[in-house]
Short mmCIF file of N, CA and C in Angstrom, two decimals:
data_model
loop_
_atom_site.label_atom_id
_atom_site.label_comp_id
_atom_site.label_asym_id
_atom_site.label_seq_id
_atom_site.Cartn_x
_atom_site.Cartn_y
_atom_site.Cartn_z
N MET A 1 38.30 59.57 51.65
CA MET A 1 38.85 58.23 51.57
C MET A 1 37.73 57.29 51.11
N TYR A 2 38.03 56.43 50.23
CA TYR A 2 37.07 55.49 49.68
C TYR A 2 37.50 54.07 50.00
N PHE A 3 36.59 53.28 50.47
CA PHE A 3 36.89 51.89 50.77
C PHE A 3 35.98 50.98 49.97
N ILE A 4 36.47 49.83 49.63
CA ILE A 4 35.65 48.82 48.96
C ILE A 4 35.25 47.80 50.01
N ASN A 5 33.97 47.53 50.09
CA ASN A 5 33.49 46.47 50.98
C ASN A 5 33.55 45.16 50.23
N PHE A 6 34.29 44.23 50.78
CA PHE A 6 34.39 42.89 50.20
C PHE A 6 33.76 41.93 51.20
N HIS A 7 32.66 41.31 50.80
CA HIS A 7 31.92 40.41 51.69
C HIS A 7 32.17 38.96 51.27
N TYR A 8 32.50 38.19 52.26
CA TYR A 8 32.83 36.79 52.05
C TYR A 8 32.09 36.00 53.12
N PRO A 9 31.27 35.02 52.74
CA PRO A 9 30.50 34.28 53.75
C PRO A 9 31.42 33.59 54.76
N ILE A 10 31.19 33.82 56.03
CA ILE A 10 32.02 33.24 57.08
C ILE A 10 31.95 31.72 57.06
N ASP A 11 30.78 31.18 56.75
CA ASP A 11 30.63 29.72 56.79
C ASP A 11 31.02 29.06 55.46
N PHE A 12 31.56 29.83 54.54
CA PHE A 12 31.99 29.28 53.27
C PHE A 12 33.10 28.27 53.51
N GLU A 13 33.00 27.11 52.90
CA GLU A 13 34.04 26.09 53.09
C GLU A 13 35.35 26.61 52.55
N GLN A 14 36.39 26.49 53.32
CA GLN A 14 37.68 27.10 53.00
C GLN A 14 38.52 26.28 52.03
N GLU A 15 38.15 26.30 50.78
CA GLU A 15 39.03 25.75 49.76
C GLU A 15 39.98 26.83 49.29
N HIS A 16 39.55 28.06 49.44
CA HIS A 16 40.32 29.21 48.95
C HIS A 16 40.25 30.31 49.99
N SER A 17 41.22 31.16 49.99
CA SER A 17 41.23 32.29 50.90
C SER A 17 40.35 33.41 50.35
N PRO A 18 39.94 34.34 51.21
CA PRO A 18 39.19 35.51 50.70
C PRO A 18 39.99 36.27 49.65
N LEU A 19 41.30 36.36 49.82
CA LEU A 19 42.14 37.04 48.83
C LEU A 19 42.05 36.33 47.48
N ASP A 20 42.01 35.00 47.50
CA ASP A 20 41.88 34.24 46.26
C ASP A 20 40.60 34.62 45.52
N TYR A 21 39.49 34.74 46.25
CA TYR A 21 38.24 35.13 45.59
C TYR A 21 38.30 36.55 45.04
N LEU A 22 38.91 37.45 45.78
CA LEU A 22 39.03 38.82 45.29
C LEU A 22 39.88 38.86 44.02
N LEU A 23 40.97 38.13 43.98
CA LEU A 23 41.82 38.12 42.80
C LEU A 23 41.11 37.44 41.62
N ARG A 24 40.30 36.43 41.91
CA ARG A 24 39.48 35.82 40.84
C ARG A 24 38.53 36.86 40.24
N PHE A 25 37.91 37.66 41.13
CA PHE A 25 37.01 38.71 40.66
C PHE A 25 37.75 39.69 39.75
N LEU A 26 38.94 40.12 40.17
CA LEU A 26 39.72 41.06 39.35
C LEU A 26 40.03 40.46 37.99
N LYS A 27 40.46 39.20 37.99
CA LYS A 27 40.82 38.55 36.72
C LYS A 27 39.60 38.36 35.82
N GLU A 28 38.50 37.87 36.38
CA GLU A 28 37.28 37.64 35.58
C GLU A 28 36.74 38.93 34.99
N ASN A 29 36.95 40.04 35.66
CA ASN A 29 36.42 41.32 35.20
C ASN A 29 37.48 42.21 34.57
N ASN A 30 38.67 41.63 34.31
CA ASN A 30 39.78 42.33 33.66
C ASN A 30 40.07 43.68 34.32
N ILE A 31 40.10 43.67 35.64
CA ILE A 31 40.41 44.88 36.40
C ILE A 31 41.91 44.90 36.64
N THR A 32 42.58 45.89 36.07
CA THR A 32 44.04 45.95 36.16
C THR A 32 44.56 47.26 36.73
N THR A 33 43.67 48.20 37.00
CA THR A 33 44.12 49.49 37.54
C THR A 33 43.32 49.84 38.79
N ASN A 34 43.89 50.72 39.60
CA ASN A 34 43.18 51.20 40.79
C ASN A 34 41.91 51.94 40.40
N GLU A 35 41.95 52.66 39.29
CA GLU A 35 40.78 53.42 38.84
C GLU A 35 39.62 52.48 38.51
N GLN A 36 39.91 51.37 37.85
CA GLN A 36 38.86 50.40 37.54
C GLN A 36 38.29 49.79 38.82
N LEU A 37 39.14 49.44 39.75
CA LEU A 37 38.67 48.86 41.00
C LEU A 37 37.88 49.87 41.82
N ALA A 38 38.27 51.14 41.77
CA ALA A 38 37.61 52.18 42.55
C ALA A 38 36.19 52.47 42.06
N GLU A 39 35.80 51.91 40.92
CA GLU A 39 34.42 52.07 40.45
C GLU A 39 33.43 51.28 41.31
N TYR A 40 33.92 50.31 42.07
CA TYR A 40 33.06 49.45 42.88
C TYR A 40 33.04 49.91 44.33
N SER A 41 31.87 49.87 44.93
CA SER A 41 31.79 50.15 46.36
C SER A 41 31.58 48.86 47.15
N GLN A 42 31.10 47.81 46.49
CA GLN A 42 30.87 46.55 47.20
C GLN A 42 31.04 45.37 46.26
N ILE A 43 31.73 44.35 46.75
CA ILE A 43 31.89 43.09 46.03
C ILE A 43 31.52 41.99 47.03
N THR A 44 30.60 41.13 46.64
CA THR A 44 30.13 40.07 47.53
C THR A 44 30.28 38.72 46.85
N VAL A 45 30.86 37.76 47.56
CA VAL A 45 30.94 36.38 47.10
C VAL A 45 29.65 35.69 47.53
N VAL A 46 28.95 35.10 46.57
CA VAL A 46 27.65 34.48 46.85
C VAL A 46 27.70 33.01 46.47
N ARG A 47 27.24 32.17 47.36
CA ARG A 47 27.14 30.73 47.09
C ARG A 47 25.99 30.49 46.13
N ASN A 48 26.23 29.61 45.13
CA ASN A 48 25.16 29.25 44.21
C ASN A 48 25.34 27.80 43.76
N ALA A 49 24.48 27.33 42.87
CA ALA A 49 24.52 25.92 42.43
C ALA A 49 25.84 25.55 41.77
N ASP A 50 26.50 26.51 41.11
CA ASP A 50 27.78 26.25 40.44
C ASP A 50 28.98 26.44 41.37
N GLY A 51 28.74 26.75 42.60
CA GLY A 51 29.83 26.99 43.55
C GLY A 51 29.75 28.39 44.14
N PHE A 52 30.05 29.39 43.33
CA PHE A 52 29.97 30.77 43.81
C PHE A 52 29.88 31.72 42.62
N SER A 53 29.44 32.92 42.90
CA SER A 53 29.44 34.00 41.92
C SER A 53 29.70 35.30 42.68
N PHE A 54 29.76 36.39 41.95
CA PHE A 54 30.02 37.69 42.55
C PHE A 54 28.83 38.60 42.31
N GLU A 55 28.44 39.33 43.33
CA GLU A 55 27.48 40.41 43.19
C GLU A 55 28.23 41.69 43.51
N THR A 56 27.96 42.73 42.74
CA THR A 56 28.69 43.98 42.94
C THR A 56 27.76 45.17 43.01
N ARG A 57 28.26 46.23 43.59
CA ARG A 57 27.59 47.52 43.55
C ARG A 57 28.66 48.54 43.19
N LYS A 58 28.35 49.32 42.15
CA LYS A 58 29.29 50.36 41.74
C LYS A 58 29.05 51.60 42.61
N LYS A 59 30.07 52.42 42.73
CA LYS A 59 29.93 53.62 43.56
C LYS A 59 28.95 54.58 42.91
N ASP A 60 28.33 55.40 43.74
CA ASP A 60 27.38 56.39 43.26
C ASP A 60 28.11 57.52 42.56
N ASP A 61 27.42 58.17 41.59
CA ASP A 61 28.01 59.34 40.94
C ASP A 61 28.34 60.39 41.99
N GLY A 62 29.49 60.98 41.85
CA GLY A 62 29.91 62.02 42.77
C GLY A 62 30.58 61.50 44.03
N GLU A 63 30.49 60.21 44.27
CA GLU A 63 31.14 59.62 45.44
C GLU A 63 32.65 59.63 45.19
N GLU A 64 33.38 60.31 46.06
CA GLU A 64 34.81 60.41 45.87
C GLU A 64 35.48 59.09 46.22
N SER A 65 36.61 58.89 45.59
CA SER A 65 37.34 57.67 45.91
C SER A 65 38.84 57.92 45.86
N TYR A 66 39.51 57.18 46.69
CA TYR A 66 40.97 57.19 46.71
C TYR A 66 41.35 55.75 47.00
N CYS A 67 41.82 55.07 46.01
CA CYS A 67 42.02 53.64 46.17
C CYS A 67 43.35 53.22 45.55
N HIS A 68 44.19 52.58 46.34
CA HIS A 68 45.42 52.00 45.83
C HIS A 68 45.44 50.51 46.18
N ALA A 69 44.29 49.88 46.04
CA ALA A 69 44.14 48.49 46.47
C ALA A 69 45.02 47.53 45.70
N LEU A 70 45.25 47.76 44.41
CA LEU A 70 46.03 46.80 43.64
C LEU A 70 47.46 46.74 44.13
N SER A 71 48.07 47.87 44.43
CA SER A 71 49.42 47.82 44.96
C SER A 71 49.41 47.23 46.36
N ASP A 72 48.37 47.51 47.15
CA ASP A 72 48.26 46.93 48.48
C ASP A 72 48.04 45.42 48.42
N LEU A 73 47.32 44.94 47.43
CA LEU A 73 47.08 43.50 47.30
C LEU A 73 48.38 42.74 47.11
N ARG A 74 49.33 43.33 46.42
CA ARG A 74 50.62 42.66 46.24
C ARG A 74 51.29 42.39 47.58
N ASP A 75 51.10 43.30 48.54
CA ASP A 75 51.68 43.10 49.87
C ASP A 75 51.06 41.90 50.58
N TYR A 76 49.80 41.62 50.30
CA TYR A 76 49.11 40.53 50.98
C TYR A 76 49.41 39.16 50.38
N LEU A 77 49.94 39.12 49.18
CA LEU A 77 50.18 37.83 48.53
C LEU A 77 51.12 36.94 49.34
N GLU A 78 52.19 37.50 49.88
CA GLU A 78 53.12 36.70 50.66
C GLU A 78 52.47 36.18 51.94
N TRP A 79 51.63 37.00 52.56
CA TRP A 79 50.93 36.55 53.77
C TRP A 79 49.95 35.44 53.44
N ASP A 80 49.29 35.55 52.31
CA ASP A 80 48.35 34.52 51.89
C ASP A 80 49.08 33.21 51.61
N ASP A 81 50.26 33.30 50.99
CA ASP A 81 51.07 32.10 50.76
C ASP A 81 51.45 31.45 52.08
N LEU A 82 51.87 32.26 53.04
CA LEU A 82 52.27 31.72 54.33
C LEU A 82 51.10 31.02 55.02
N ALA A 83 49.93 31.64 54.97
CA ALA A 83 48.74 31.02 55.58
C ALA A 83 48.40 29.71 54.86
N SER A 84 48.49 29.70 53.54
CA SER A 84 48.19 28.49 52.77
C SER A 84 49.20 27.38 53.05
N PHE A 85 50.44 27.75 53.26
CA PHE A 85 51.48 26.78 53.58
C PHE A 85 51.16 26.07 54.91
N PHE A 86 50.73 26.82 55.90
CA PHE A 86 50.47 26.25 57.22
C PHE A 86 49.09 25.60 57.35
N ASP A 87 48.16 25.94 56.47
CA ASP A 87 46.79 25.41 56.56
C ASP A 87 46.66 24.19 55.64
N SER A 88 46.65 23.00 56.21
CA SER A 88 46.62 21.78 55.39
C SER A 88 45.36 21.67 54.55
N LYS A 89 44.28 22.39 54.89
CA LYS A 89 43.07 22.37 54.05
C LYS A 89 43.33 22.99 52.68
N MET A 90 44.34 23.80 52.58
CA MET A 90 44.67 24.46 51.32
C MET A 90 45.61 23.62 50.45
N HIS A 91 46.13 22.54 50.99
CA HIS A 91 47.10 21.71 50.26
C HIS A 91 46.39 20.81 49.26
N LYS A 92 47.02 20.65 48.12
CA LYS A 92 46.52 19.80 47.04
C LYS A 92 47.66 18.91 46.57
N ARG A 93 47.35 17.98 45.73
CA ARG A 93 48.36 17.05 45.26
C ARG A 93 48.15 16.83 43.75
N CYS A 94 49.27 16.69 43.05
CA CYS A 94 49.20 16.40 41.61
C CYS A 94 50.33 15.44 41.26
N ILE A 95 50.25 14.90 40.06
CA ILE A 95 51.32 14.07 39.52
C ILE A 95 51.90 14.82 38.34
N THR A 96 53.22 14.94 38.33
CA THR A 96 53.91 15.58 37.21
C THR A 96 54.73 14.54 36.46
N ARG A 97 54.95 14.80 35.19
CA ARG A 97 55.82 13.94 34.38
C ARG A 97 56.78 14.85 33.62
N TYR A 98 58.08 14.62 33.87
CA TYR A 98 59.12 15.40 33.20
C TYR A 98 60.23 14.44 32.80
N GLU A 99 60.59 14.49 31.55
CA GLU A 99 61.61 13.61 30.98
C GLU A 99 61.35 12.14 31.33
N GLY A 100 60.09 11.74 31.24
CA GLY A 100 59.70 10.36 31.46
C GLY A 100 59.55 9.94 32.91
N LYS A 101 59.88 10.82 33.86
CA LYS A 101 59.78 10.49 35.28
C LYS A 101 58.53 11.12 35.88
N GLU A 102 57.77 10.30 36.60
CA GLU A 102 56.59 10.81 37.30
C GLU A 102 56.92 11.08 38.75
N GLN A 103 56.28 12.12 39.28
CA GLN A 103 56.51 12.51 40.66
C GLN A 103 55.20 13.04 41.23
N THR A 104 54.91 12.69 42.48
CA THR A 104 53.76 13.25 43.18
C THR A 104 54.22 14.51 43.90
N VAL A 105 53.49 15.59 43.71
CA VAL A 105 53.88 16.88 44.27
C VAL A 105 52.72 17.45 45.08
N ASP A 106 52.98 17.81 46.33
CA ASP A 106 52.01 18.53 47.16
C ASP A 106 52.23 20.02 46.91
N TYR A 107 51.13 20.76 46.78
CA TYR A 107 51.23 22.19 46.46
C TYR A 107 50.07 22.94 47.08
N PHE A 108 50.14 24.25 47.02
CA PHE A 108 48.99 25.10 47.34
C PHE A 108 48.86 26.14 46.24
N ASP A 109 47.63 26.60 46.03
CA ASP A 109 47.38 27.62 45.02
C ASP A 109 47.87 28.97 45.53
N SER A 110 48.37 29.77 44.62
CA SER A 110 48.90 31.08 44.94
C SER A 110 48.61 32.02 43.78
N TRP A 111 48.95 33.25 43.94
CA TRP A 111 48.80 34.26 42.88
C TRP A 111 50.09 35.05 42.78
N ILE A 112 50.40 35.49 41.57
CA ILE A 112 51.55 36.37 41.37
C ILE A 112 51.09 37.60 40.59
N PRO A 113 51.64 38.77 40.93
CA PRO A 113 51.30 39.97 40.16
C PRO A 113 52.13 40.01 38.88
N ILE A 114 51.52 40.47 37.83
CA ILE A 114 52.21 40.63 36.55
C ILE A 114 52.03 42.07 36.12
N TYR A 115 53.11 42.80 36.04
CA TYR A 115 53.05 44.18 35.59
C TYR A 115 52.83 44.18 34.09
N ASP A 116 51.81 44.89 33.64
CA ASP A 116 51.48 44.83 32.22
C ASP A 116 52.08 45.94 31.36
N GLY A 117 52.94 46.80 31.97
CA GLY A 117 53.59 47.85 31.21
C GLY A 117 52.77 49.10 31.04
N THR A 118 51.50 49.10 31.48
CA THR A 118 50.64 50.26 31.32
C THR A 118 50.36 50.97 32.63
N GLY A 119 51.01 50.51 33.69
CA GLY A 119 50.71 51.06 35.00
C GLY A 119 49.69 50.23 35.75
N GLY A 120 49.16 49.21 35.09
CA GLY A 120 48.18 48.34 35.74
C GLY A 120 48.81 47.02 36.12
N TYR A 121 48.05 46.23 36.82
CA TYR A 121 48.52 44.92 37.25
C TYR A 121 47.50 43.86 36.89
N LYS A 122 48.03 42.72 36.53
CA LYS A 122 47.20 41.54 36.35
C LYS A 122 47.73 40.53 37.36
N PHE A 123 46.89 39.60 37.72
CA PHE A 123 47.29 38.56 38.67
C PHE A 123 47.04 37.22 38.02
N GLU A 124 48.01 36.33 38.12
CA GLU A 124 47.89 34.99 37.56
C GLU A 124 47.96 33.97 38.68
N LYS A 125 47.13 32.95 38.57
CA LYS A 125 47.12 31.88 39.56
C LYS A 125 48.24 30.90 39.24
N VAL A 126 48.96 30.45 40.27
CA VAL A 126 50.05 29.49 40.12
C VAL A 126 49.94 28.44 41.22
N LYS A 127 50.72 27.40 41.08
CA LYS A 127 50.77 26.33 42.07
C LYS A 127 52.17 26.34 42.70
N ARG A 128 52.24 26.49 44.03
CA ARG A 128 53.52 26.53 44.74
C ARG A 128 53.78 25.16 45.38
N PRO A 129 54.89 24.49 45.02
CA PRO A 129 55.22 23.21 45.65
C PRO A 129 55.57 23.42 47.13
N ILE A 130 54.95 22.65 47.99
CA ILE A 130 55.12 22.84 49.44
C ILE A 130 56.56 22.61 49.87
N ASP A 131 57.22 21.58 49.36
CA ASP A 131 58.59 21.32 49.80
C ASP A 131 59.54 22.45 49.41
N ARG A 132 59.37 22.99 48.23
CA ARG A 132 60.24 24.10 47.80
C ARG A 132 59.93 25.38 48.57
N TYR A 133 58.64 25.60 48.84
CA TYR A 133 58.26 26.78 49.62
C TYR A 133 58.86 26.70 51.02
N ALA A 134 58.82 25.50 51.62
CA ALA A 134 59.37 25.33 52.97
C ALA A 134 60.86 25.62 52.99
N ALA A 135 61.56 25.27 51.93
CA ALA A 135 63.02 25.47 51.87
C ALA A 135 63.40 26.93 51.63
N ALA A 136 62.62 27.65 50.84
CA ALA A 136 62.98 29.03 50.48
C ALA A 136 61.73 29.79 50.05
N PRO A 137 60.93 30.28 51.01
CA PRO A 137 59.66 30.94 50.66
C PRO A 137 59.80 32.12 49.69
N HIS A 138 60.85 32.92 49.83
CA HIS A 138 60.97 34.11 48.99
C HIS A 138 61.50 33.81 47.59
N ARG A 139 62.04 32.60 47.43
CA ARG A 139 62.56 32.22 46.12
C ARG A 139 61.80 31.05 45.53
N CYS A 140 60.66 30.74 46.09
CA CYS A 140 59.91 29.57 45.65
C CYS A 140 59.37 29.78 44.24
N CYS A 141 59.59 28.78 43.43
CA CYS A 141 59.08 28.82 42.07
C CYS A 141 57.67 28.21 42.04
N SER A 142 57.11 28.17 40.87
CA SER A 142 55.79 27.58 40.67
C SER A 142 55.92 26.35 39.80
N LEU A 143 54.93 25.46 39.92
CA LEU A 143 54.93 24.28 39.06
C LEU A 143 54.63 24.69 37.63
N ASN A 144 55.30 24.04 36.70
CA ASN A 144 55.00 24.26 35.28
C ASN A 144 53.80 23.38 34.95
N GLU A 145 52.69 24.00 34.65
CA GLU A 145 51.44 23.26 34.44
C GLU A 145 51.49 22.33 33.24
N GLU A 146 52.43 22.56 32.32
CA GLU A 146 52.58 21.65 31.17
C GLU A 146 52.93 20.24 31.61
N TYR A 147 53.61 20.13 32.76
CA TYR A 147 54.08 18.83 33.22
C TYR A 147 53.11 18.12 34.16
N ILE A 148 52.00 18.75 34.49
CA ILE A 148 51.01 18.12 35.35
C ILE A 148 50.16 17.17 34.51
N VAL A 149 50.19 15.88 34.87
CA VAL A 149 49.41 14.89 34.12
C VAL A 149 48.14 14.51 34.85
N GLU A 150 48.09 14.72 36.16
CA GLU A 150 46.87 14.48 36.93
C GLU A 150 46.87 15.44 38.09
N ASP A 151 45.74 16.15 38.28
CA ASP A 151 45.67 17.17 39.32
C ASP A 151 44.57 16.82 40.31
N ASN A 152 44.68 17.43 41.48
CA ASN A 152 43.70 17.24 42.55
C ASN A 152 43.49 15.78 42.89
N ILE A 153 44.58 15.05 43.01
CA ILE A 153 44.46 13.63 43.39
C ILE A 153 44.32 13.54 44.89
N GLY A 154 43.68 12.49 45.37
CA GLY A 154 43.45 12.31 46.80
C GLY A 154 44.73 12.06 47.56
N ALA A 155 44.69 12.42 48.83
CA ALA A 155 45.85 12.18 49.70
C ALA A 155 45.96 10.69 50.00
N ASP A 156 47.16 10.26 50.26
CA ASP A 156 47.39 8.85 50.61
C ASP A 156 46.75 8.51 51.94
#
């Protein structure tokens, strides 16, 4: 059995969940299959002047691996959404404009899996409106980023 060690600083300010950082790593490194992810034995989030970066260690030659983390990550997405919904530190606000009408929308960042047709998965970051998520978590849509005219605005 092969496990990936994912290290996340405990004192890191919680703008994002640990899952968010792991999915950012996958996206930045174009990791879409379990085989690609299984090449790593350690992924560490490191604080730096630009915010954060990733340090990695690849597995040693001959080190066996059995990893289905990408399919398992999909199971965690709903739990991460639920935690973000209840944790007000994760909430953000934007202004949208659609058909000439402006609206202030509270949201939280989320991720969705996208099957790429090759047996791999990609993950895309989306914004989930809090009011719609509260009404129907399993059917909650995402904000269309084309209509966002101002993002990360301060709370009233």
